[in-house]
PDB file of N, CA and C in Angstrom:
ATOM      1  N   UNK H   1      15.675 -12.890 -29.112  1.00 45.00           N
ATOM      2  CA  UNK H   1      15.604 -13.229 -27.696  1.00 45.00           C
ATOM      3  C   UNK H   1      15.650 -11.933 -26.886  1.00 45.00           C
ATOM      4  N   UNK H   2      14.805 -11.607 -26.172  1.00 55.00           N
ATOM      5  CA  UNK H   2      14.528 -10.595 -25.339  1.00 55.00           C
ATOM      6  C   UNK H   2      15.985 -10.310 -24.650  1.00 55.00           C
ATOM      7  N   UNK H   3      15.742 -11.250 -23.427  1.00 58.00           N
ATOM      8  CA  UNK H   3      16.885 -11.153 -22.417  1.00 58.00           C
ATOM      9  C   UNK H   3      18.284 -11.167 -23.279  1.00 58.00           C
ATOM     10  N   UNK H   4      18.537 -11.951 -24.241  1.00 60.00           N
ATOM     11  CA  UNK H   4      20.083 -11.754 -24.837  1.00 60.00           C
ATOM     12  C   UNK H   4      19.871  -9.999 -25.439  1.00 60.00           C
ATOM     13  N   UNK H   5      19.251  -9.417 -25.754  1.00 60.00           N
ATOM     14  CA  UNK H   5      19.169  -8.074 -26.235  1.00 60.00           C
ATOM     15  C   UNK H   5      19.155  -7.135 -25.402  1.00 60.00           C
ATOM     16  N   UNK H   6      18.771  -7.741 -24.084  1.00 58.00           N
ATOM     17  CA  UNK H   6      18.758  -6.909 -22.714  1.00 58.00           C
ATOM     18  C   UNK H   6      19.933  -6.308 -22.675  1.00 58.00           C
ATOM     19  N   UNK H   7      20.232  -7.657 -22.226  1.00 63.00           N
ATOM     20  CA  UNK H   7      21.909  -7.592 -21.709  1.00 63.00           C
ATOM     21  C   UNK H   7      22.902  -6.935 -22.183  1.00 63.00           C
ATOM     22  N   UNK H   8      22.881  -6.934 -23.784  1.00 71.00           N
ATOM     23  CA  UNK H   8      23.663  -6.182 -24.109  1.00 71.00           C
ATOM     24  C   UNK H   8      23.997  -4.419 -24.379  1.00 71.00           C
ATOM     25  N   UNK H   9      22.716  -4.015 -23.936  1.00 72.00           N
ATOM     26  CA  UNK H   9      22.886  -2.572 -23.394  1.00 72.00           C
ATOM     27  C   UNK H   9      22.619  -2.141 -21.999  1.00 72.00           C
ATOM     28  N   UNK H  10      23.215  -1.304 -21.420  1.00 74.00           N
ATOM     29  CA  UNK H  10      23.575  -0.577 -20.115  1.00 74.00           C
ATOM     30  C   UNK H  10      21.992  -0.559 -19.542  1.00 74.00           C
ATOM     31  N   UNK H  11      21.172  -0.279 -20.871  1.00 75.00           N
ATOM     32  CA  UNK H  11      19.356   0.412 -20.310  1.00 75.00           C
ATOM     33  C   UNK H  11      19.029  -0.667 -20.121  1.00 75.00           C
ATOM     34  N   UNK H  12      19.075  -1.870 -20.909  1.00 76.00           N
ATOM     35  CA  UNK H  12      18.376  -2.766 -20.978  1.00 76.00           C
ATOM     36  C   UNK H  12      18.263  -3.478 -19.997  1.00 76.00           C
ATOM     37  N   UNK H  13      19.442  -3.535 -19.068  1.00 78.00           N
ATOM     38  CA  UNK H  13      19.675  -4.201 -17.827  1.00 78.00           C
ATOM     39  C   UNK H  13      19.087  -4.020 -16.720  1.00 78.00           C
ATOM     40  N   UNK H  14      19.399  -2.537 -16.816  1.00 80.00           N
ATOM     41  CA  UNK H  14      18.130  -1.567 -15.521  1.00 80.00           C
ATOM     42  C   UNK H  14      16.877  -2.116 -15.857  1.00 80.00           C
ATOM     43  N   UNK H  15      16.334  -2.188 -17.419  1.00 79.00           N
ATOM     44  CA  UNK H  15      14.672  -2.183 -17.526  1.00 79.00           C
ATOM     45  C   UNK H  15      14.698  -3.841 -16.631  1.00 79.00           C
ATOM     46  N   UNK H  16      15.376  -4.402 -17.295  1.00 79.00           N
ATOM     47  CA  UNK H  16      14.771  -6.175 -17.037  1.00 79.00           C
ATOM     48  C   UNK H  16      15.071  -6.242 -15.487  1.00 79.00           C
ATOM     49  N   UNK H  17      15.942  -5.965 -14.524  1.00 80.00           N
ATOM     50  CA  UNK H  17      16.033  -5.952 -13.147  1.00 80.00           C
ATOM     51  C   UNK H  17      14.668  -5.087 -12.649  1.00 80.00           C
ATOM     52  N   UNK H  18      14.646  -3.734 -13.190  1.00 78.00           N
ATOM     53  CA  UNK H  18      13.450  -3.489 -12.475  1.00 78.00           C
ATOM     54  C   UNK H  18      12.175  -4.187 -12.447  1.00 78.00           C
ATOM     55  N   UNK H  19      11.969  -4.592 -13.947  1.00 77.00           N
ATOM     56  CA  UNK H  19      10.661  -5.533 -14.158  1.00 77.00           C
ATOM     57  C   UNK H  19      11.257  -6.673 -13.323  1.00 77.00           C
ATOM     58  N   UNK H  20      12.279  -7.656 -12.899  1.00 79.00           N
ATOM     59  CA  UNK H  20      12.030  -8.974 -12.175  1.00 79.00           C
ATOM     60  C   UNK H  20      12.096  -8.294 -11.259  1.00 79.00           C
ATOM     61  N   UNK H  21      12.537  -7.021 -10.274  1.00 78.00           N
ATOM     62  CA  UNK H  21      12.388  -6.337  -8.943  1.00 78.00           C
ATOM     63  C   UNK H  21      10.831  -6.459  -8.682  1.00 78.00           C
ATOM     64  N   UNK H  22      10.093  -5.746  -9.888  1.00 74.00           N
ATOM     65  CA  UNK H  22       8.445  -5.572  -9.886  1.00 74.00           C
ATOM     66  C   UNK H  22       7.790  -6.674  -9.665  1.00 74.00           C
ATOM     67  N   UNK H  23       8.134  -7.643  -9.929  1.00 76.00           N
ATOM     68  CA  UNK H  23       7.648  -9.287 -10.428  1.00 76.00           C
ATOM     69  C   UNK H  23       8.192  -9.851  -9.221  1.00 76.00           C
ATOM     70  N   UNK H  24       8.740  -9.767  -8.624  1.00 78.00           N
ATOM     71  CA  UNK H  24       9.151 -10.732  -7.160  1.00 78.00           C
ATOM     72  C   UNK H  24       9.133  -9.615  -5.764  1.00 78.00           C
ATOM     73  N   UNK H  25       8.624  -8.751  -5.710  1.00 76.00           N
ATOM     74  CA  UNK H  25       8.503  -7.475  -4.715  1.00 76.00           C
ATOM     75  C   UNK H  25       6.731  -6.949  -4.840  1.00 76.00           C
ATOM     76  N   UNK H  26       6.177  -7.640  -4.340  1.00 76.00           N
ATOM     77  CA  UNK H  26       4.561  -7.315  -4.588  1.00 76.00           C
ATOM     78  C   UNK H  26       4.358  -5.497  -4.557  1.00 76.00           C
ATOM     79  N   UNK H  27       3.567  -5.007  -5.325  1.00 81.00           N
ATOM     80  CA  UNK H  27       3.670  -3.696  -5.018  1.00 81.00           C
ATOM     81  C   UNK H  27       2.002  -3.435  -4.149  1.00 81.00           C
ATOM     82  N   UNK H  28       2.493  -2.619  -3.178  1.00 85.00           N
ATOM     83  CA  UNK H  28       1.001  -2.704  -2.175  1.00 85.00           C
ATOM     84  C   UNK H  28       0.882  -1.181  -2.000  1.00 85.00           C
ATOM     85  N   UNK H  29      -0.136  -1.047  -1.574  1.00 87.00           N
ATOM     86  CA  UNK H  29      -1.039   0.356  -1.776  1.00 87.00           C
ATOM     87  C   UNK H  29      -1.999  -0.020  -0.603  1.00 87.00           C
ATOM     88  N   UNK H  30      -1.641   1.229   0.508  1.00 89.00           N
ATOM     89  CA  UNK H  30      -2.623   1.106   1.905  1.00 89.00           C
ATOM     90  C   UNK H  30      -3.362   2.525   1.868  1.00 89.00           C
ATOM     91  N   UNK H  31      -4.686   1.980   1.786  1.00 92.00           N
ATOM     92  CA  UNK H  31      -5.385   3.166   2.266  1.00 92.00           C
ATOM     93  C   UNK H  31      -6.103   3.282   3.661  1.00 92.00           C
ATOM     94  N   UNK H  32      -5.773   4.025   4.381  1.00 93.00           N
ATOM     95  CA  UNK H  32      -6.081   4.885   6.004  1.00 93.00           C
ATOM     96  C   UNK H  32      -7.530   5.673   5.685  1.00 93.00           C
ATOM     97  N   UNK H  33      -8.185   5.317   6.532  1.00 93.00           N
ATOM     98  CA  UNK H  33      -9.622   5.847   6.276  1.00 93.00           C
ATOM     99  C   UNK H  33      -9.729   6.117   8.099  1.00 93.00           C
ATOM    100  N   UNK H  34     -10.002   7.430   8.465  1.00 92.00           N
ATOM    101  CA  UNK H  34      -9.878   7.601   9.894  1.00 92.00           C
ATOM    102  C   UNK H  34     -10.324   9.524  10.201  1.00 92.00           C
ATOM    103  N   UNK H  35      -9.808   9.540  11.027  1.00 90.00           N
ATOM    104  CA  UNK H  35      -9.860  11.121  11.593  1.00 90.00           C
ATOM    105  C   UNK H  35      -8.966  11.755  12.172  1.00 90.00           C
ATOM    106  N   UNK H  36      -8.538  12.595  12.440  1.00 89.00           N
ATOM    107  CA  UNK H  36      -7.764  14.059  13.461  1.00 89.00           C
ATOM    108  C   UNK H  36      -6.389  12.818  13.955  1.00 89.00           C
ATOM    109  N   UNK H  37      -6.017  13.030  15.084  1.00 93.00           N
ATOM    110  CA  UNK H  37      -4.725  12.701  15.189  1.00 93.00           C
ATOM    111  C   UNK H  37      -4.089  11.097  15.622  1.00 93.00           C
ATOM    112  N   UNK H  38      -5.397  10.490  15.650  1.00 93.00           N
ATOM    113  CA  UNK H  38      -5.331   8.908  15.036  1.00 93.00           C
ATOM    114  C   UNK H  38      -4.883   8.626  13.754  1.00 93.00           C
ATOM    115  N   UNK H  39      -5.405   9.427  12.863  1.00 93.00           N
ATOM    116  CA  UNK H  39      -4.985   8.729  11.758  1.00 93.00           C
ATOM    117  C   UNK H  39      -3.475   9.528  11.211  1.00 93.00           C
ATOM    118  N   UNK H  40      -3.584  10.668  11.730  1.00 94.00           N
ATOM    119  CA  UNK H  40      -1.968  11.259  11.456  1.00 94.00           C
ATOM    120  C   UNK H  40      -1.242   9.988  12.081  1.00 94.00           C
ATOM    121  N   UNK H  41      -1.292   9.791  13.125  1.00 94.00           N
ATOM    122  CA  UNK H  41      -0.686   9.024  14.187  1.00 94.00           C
ATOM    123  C   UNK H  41       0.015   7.179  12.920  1.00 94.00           C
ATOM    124  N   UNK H  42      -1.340   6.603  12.367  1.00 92.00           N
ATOM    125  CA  UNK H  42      -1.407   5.342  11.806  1.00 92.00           C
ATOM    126  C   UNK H  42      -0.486   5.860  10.411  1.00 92.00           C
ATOM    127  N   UNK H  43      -0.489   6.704   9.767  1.00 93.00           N
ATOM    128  CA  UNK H  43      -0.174   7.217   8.541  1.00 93.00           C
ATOM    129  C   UNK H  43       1.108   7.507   9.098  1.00 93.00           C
ATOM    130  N   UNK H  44       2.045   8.335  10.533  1.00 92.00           N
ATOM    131  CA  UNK H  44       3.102   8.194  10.488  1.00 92.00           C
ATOM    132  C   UNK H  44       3.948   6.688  10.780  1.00 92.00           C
ATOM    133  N   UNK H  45       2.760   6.033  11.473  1.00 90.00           N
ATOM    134  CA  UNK H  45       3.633   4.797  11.983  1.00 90.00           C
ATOM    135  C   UNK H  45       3.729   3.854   9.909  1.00 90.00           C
ATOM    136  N   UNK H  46       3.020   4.132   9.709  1.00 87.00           N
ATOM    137  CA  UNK H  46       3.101   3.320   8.093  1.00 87.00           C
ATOM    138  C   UNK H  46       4.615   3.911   7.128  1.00 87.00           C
ATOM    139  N   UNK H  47       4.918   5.089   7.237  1.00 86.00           N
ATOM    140  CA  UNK H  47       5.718   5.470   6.445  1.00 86.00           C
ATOM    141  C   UNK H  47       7.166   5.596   7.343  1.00 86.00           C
ATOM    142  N   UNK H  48       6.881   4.802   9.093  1.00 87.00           N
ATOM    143  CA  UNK H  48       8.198   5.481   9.551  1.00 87.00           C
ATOM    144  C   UNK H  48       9.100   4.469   8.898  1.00 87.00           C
ATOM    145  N   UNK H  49       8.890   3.006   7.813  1.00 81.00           N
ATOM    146  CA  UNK H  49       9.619   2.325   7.715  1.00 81.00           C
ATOM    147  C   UNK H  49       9.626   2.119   6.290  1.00 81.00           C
ATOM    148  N   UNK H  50      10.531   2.787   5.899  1.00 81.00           N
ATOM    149  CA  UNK H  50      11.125   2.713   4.453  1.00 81.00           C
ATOM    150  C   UNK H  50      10.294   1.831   3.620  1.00 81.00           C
ATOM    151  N   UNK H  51       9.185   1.851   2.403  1.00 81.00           N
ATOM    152  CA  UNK H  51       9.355   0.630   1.591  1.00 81.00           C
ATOM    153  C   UNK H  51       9.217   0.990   0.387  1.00 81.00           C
ATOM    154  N   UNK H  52      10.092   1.364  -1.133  1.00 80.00           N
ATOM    155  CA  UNK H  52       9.861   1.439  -2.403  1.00 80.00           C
ATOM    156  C   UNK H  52       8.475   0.806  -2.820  1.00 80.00           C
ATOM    157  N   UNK H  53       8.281  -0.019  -2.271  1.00 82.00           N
ATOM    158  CA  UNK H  53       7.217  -0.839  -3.137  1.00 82.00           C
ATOM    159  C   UNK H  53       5.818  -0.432  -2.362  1.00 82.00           C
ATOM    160  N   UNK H  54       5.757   0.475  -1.693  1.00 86.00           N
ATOM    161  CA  UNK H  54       4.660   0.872  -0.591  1.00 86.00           C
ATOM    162  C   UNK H  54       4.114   2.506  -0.749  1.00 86.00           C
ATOM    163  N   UNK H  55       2.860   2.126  -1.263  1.00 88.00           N
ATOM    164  CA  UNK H  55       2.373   3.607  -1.134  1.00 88.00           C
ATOM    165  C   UNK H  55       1.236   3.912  -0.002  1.00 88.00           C
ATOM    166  N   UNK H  56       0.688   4.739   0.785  1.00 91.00           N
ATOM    167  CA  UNK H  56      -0.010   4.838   1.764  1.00 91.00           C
ATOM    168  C   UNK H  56      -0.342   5.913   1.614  1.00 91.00           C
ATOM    169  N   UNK H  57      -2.058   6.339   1.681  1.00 92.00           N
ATOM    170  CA  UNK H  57      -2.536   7.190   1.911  1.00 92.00           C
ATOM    171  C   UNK H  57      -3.623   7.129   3.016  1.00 92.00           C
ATOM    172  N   UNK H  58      -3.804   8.583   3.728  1.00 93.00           N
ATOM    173  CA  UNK H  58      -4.452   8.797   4.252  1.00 93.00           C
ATOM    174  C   UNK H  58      -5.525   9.538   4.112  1.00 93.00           C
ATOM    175  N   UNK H  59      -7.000   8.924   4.469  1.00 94.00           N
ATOM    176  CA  UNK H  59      -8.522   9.861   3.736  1.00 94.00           C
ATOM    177  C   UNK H  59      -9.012  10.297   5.106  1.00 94.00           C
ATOM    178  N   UNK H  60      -9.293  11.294   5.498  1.00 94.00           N
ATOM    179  CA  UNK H  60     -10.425  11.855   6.478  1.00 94.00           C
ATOM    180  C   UNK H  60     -11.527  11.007   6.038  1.00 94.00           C
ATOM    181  N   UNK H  61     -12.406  11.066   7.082  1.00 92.00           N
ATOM    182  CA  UNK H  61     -13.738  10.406   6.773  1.00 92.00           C
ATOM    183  C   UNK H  61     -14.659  11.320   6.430  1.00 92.00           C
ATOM    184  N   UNK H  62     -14.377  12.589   6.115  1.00 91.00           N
ATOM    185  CA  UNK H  62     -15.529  13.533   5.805  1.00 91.00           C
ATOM    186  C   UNK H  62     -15.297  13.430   3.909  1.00 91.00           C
ATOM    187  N   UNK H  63     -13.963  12.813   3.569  1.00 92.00           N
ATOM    188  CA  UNK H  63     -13.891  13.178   2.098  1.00 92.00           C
ATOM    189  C   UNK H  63     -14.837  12.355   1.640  1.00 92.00           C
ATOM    190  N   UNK H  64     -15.747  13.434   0.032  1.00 90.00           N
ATOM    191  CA  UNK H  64     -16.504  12.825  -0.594  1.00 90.00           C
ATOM    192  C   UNK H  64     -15.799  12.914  -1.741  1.00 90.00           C
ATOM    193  N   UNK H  65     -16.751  12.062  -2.769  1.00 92.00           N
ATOM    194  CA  UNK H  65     -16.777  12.256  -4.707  1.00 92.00           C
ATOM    195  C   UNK H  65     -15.329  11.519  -4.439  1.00 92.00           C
ATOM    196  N   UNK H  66     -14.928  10.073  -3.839  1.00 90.00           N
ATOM    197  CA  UNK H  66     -14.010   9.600  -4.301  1.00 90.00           C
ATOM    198  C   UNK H  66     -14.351   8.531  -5.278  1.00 90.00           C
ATOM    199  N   UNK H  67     -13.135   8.331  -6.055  1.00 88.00           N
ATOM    200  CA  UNK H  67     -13.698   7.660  -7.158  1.00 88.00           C
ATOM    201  C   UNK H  67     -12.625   5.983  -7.084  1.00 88.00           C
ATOM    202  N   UNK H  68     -13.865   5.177  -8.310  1.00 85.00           N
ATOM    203  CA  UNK H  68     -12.605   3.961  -7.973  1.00 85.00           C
ATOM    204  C   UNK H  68     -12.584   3.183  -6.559  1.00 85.00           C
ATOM    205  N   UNK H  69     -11.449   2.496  -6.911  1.00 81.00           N
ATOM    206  CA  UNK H  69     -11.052   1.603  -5.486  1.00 81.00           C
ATOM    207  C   UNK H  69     -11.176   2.308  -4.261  1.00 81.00           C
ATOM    208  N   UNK H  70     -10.954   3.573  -4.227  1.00 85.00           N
ATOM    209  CA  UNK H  70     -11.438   4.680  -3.454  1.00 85.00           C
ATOM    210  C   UNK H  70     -12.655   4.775  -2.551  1.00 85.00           C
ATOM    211  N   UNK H  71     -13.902   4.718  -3.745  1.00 86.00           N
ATOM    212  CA  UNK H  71     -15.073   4.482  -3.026  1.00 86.00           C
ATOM    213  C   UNK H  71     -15.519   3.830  -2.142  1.00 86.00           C
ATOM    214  N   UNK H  72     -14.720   2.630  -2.469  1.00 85.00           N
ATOM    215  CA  UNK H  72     -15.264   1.423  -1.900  1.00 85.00           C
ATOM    216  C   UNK H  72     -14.355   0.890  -0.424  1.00 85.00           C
ATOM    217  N   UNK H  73     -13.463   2.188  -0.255  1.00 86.00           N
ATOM    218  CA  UNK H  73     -12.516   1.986   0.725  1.00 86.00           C
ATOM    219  C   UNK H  73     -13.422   2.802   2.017  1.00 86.00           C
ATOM    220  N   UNK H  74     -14.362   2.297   2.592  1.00 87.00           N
ATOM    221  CA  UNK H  74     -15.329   2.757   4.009  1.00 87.00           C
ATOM    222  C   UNK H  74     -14.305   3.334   4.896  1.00 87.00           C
ATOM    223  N   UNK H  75     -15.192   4.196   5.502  1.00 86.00           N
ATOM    224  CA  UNK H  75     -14.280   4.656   6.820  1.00 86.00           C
ATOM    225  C   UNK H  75     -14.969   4.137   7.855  1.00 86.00           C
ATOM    226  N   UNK H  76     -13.988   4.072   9.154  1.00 81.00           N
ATOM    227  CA  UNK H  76     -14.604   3.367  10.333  1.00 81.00           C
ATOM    228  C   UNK H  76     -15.672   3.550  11.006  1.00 81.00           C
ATOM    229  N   UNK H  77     -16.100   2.939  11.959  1.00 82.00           N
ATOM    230  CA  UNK H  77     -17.785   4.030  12.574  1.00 82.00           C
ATOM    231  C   UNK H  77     -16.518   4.550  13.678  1.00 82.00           C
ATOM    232  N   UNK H  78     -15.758   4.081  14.582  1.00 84.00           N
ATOM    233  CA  UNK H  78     -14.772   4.614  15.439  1.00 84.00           C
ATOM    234  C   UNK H  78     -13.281   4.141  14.753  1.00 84.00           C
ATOM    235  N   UNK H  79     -12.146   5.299  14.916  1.00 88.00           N
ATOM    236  CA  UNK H  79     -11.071   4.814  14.927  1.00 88.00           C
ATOM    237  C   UNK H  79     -10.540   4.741  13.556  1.00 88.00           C
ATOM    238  N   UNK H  80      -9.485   4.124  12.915  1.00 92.00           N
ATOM    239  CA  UNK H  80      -8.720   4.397  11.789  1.00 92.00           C
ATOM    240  C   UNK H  80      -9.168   2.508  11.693  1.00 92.00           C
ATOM    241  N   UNK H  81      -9.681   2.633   9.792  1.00 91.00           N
ATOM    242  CA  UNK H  81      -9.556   1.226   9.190  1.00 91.00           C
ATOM    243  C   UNK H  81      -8.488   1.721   7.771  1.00 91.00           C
ATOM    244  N   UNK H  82      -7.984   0.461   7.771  1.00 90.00           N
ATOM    245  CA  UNK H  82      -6.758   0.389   6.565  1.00 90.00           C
ATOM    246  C   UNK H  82      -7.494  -0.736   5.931  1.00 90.00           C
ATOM    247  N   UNK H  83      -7.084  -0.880   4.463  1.00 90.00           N
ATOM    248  CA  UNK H  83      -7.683  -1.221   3.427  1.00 90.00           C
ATOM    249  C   UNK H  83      -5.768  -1.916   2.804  1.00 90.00           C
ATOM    250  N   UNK H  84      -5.807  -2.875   2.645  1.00 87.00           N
ATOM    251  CA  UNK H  84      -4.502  -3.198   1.880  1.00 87.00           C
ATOM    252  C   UNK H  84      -4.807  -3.597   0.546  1.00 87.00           C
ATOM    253  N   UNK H  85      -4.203  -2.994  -0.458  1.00 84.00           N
ATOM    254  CA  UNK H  85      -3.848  -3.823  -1.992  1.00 84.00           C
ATOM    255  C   UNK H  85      -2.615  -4.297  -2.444  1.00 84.00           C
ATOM    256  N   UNK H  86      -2.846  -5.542  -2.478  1.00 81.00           N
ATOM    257  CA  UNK H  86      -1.281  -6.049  -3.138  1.00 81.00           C
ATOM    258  C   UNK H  86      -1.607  -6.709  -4.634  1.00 81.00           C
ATOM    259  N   UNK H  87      -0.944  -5.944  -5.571  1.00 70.00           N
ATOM    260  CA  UNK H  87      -0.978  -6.472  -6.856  1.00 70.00           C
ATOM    261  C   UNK H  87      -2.337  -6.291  -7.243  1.00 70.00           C
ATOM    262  N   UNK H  88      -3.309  -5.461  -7.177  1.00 52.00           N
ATOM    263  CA  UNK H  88      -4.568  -5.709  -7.227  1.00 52.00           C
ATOM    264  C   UNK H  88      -5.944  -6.155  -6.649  1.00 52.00           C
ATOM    265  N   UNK H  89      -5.579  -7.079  -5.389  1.00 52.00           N
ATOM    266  CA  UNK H  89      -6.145  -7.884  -4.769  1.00 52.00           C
ATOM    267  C   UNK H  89      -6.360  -7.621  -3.799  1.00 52.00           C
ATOM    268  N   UNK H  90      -7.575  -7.019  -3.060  1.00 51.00           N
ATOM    269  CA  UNK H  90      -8.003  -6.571  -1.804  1.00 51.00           C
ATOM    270  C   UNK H  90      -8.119  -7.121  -0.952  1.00 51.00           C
ATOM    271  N   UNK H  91      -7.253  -6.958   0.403  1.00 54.00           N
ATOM    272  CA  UNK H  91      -7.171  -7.651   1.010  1.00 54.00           C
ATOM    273  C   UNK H  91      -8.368  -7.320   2.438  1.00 54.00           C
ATOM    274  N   UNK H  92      -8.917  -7.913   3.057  1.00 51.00           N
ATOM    275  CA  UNK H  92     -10.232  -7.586   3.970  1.00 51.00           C
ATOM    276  C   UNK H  92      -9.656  -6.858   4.504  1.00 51.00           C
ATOM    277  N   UNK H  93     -10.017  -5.779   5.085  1.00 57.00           N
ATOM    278  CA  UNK H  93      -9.746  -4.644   5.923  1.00 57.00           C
ATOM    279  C   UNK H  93      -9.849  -5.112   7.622  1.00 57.00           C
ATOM    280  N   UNK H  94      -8.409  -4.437   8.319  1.00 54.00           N
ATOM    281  CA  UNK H  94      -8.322  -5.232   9.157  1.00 54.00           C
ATOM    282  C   UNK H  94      -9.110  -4.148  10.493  1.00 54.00           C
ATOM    283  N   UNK H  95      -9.447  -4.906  11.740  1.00 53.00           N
ATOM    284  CA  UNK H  95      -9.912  -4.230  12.545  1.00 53.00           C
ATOM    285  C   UNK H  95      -9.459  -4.034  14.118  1.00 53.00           C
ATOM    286  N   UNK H  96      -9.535  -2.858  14.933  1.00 58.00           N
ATOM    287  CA  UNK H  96      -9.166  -3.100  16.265  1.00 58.00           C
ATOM    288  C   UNK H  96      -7.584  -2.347  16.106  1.00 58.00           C
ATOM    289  N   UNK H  97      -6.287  -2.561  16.440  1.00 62.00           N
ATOM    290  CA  UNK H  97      -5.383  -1.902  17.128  1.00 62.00           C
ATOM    291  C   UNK H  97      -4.511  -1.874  15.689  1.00 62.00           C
ATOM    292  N   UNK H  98      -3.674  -0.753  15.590  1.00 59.00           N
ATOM    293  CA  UNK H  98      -2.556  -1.031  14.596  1.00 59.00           C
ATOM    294  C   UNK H  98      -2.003  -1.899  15.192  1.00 59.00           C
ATOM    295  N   UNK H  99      -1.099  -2.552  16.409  1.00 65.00           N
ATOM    296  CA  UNK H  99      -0.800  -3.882  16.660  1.00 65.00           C
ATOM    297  C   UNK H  99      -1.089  -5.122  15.741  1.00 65.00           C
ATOM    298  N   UNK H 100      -2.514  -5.017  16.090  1.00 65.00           N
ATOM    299  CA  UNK H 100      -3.165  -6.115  16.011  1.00 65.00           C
ATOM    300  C   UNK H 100      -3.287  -6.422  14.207  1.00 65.00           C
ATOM    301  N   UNK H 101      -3.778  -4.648  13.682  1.00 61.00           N
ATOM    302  CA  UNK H 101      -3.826  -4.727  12.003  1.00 61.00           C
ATOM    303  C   UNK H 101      -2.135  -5.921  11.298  1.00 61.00           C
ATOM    304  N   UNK H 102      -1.333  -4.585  12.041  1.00 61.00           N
ATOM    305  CA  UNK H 102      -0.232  -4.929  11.313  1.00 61.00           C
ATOM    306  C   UNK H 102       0.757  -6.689  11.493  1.00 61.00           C
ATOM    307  N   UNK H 103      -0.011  -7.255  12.429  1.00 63.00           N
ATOM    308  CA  UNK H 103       0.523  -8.654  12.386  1.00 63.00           C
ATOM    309  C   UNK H 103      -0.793  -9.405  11.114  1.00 63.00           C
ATOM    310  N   UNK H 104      -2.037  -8.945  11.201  1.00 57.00           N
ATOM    311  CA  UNK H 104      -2.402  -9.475  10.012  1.00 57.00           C
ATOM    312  C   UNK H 104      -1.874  -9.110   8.568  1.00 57.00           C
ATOM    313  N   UNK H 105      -1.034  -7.924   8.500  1.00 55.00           N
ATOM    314  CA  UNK H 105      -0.299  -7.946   7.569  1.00 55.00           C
ATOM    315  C   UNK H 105       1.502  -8.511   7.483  1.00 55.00           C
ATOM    316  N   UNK H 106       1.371  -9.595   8.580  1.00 55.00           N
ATOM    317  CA  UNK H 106       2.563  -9.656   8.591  1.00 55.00           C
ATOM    318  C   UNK H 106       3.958  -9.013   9.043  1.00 55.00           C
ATOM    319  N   UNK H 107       3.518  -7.587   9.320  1.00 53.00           N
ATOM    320  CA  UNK H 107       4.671  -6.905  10.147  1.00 53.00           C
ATOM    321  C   UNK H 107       4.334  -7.137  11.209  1.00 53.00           C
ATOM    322  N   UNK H 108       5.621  -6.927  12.068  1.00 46.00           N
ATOM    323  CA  UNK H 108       5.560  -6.959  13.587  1.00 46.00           C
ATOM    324  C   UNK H 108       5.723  -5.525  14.308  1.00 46.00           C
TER     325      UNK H 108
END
């Protein structure tokens, strides 16, 4: 039995909490596709709020030769677009105000 073997060492406990932490805490990955001090601007408002489970990057729109999920992450014709992944699953890229983005993601 897995979990009875867990339990009984100190490591084992950490591993199985982190895996049900991983398993009930979606892990999401935002990519910022934008320019000059808009997108500094969207990239600080993303990280001013703590989240382990949150990675965020920010791409100039001049970067080329990206590869992967990367590629396919467009930059705006005006303004900063974000691209959300949770668990894999791309979520439509939202448009118009960080306001406005971030209630389609549920923050306020």
């Amino acid at each position: 039995m897995i979990l009875g073997g867990g339990w009984r060492y100190a490591s084992g406990r950490c591993a199985l909490l982190r895996a049900l932490e991983e398993y009930r805490v979606p892990l999401t990955t935002m990519v910022l596709r934008g320019d000059g001090e808009l997108l500094a601007e969207w990239q600080r408002r993303c990280t001013d709020h703590y989240s382990p489970a949150r990675l965020t990057f920010a791409i100039p729109t001049e970067a080329r030769g990206l590869l992967g999920v990367l590629a396919l992450c467009h930059p705006a014709e005006q303004g900063v677009v974000a691209y959300m992944y949770v668990k894999a699953r791309n979520a439509a890229p939202p448009s118009g105000t960080w306001r406005r983005s971030m209630k389609r993601f549920g923050r306020r």
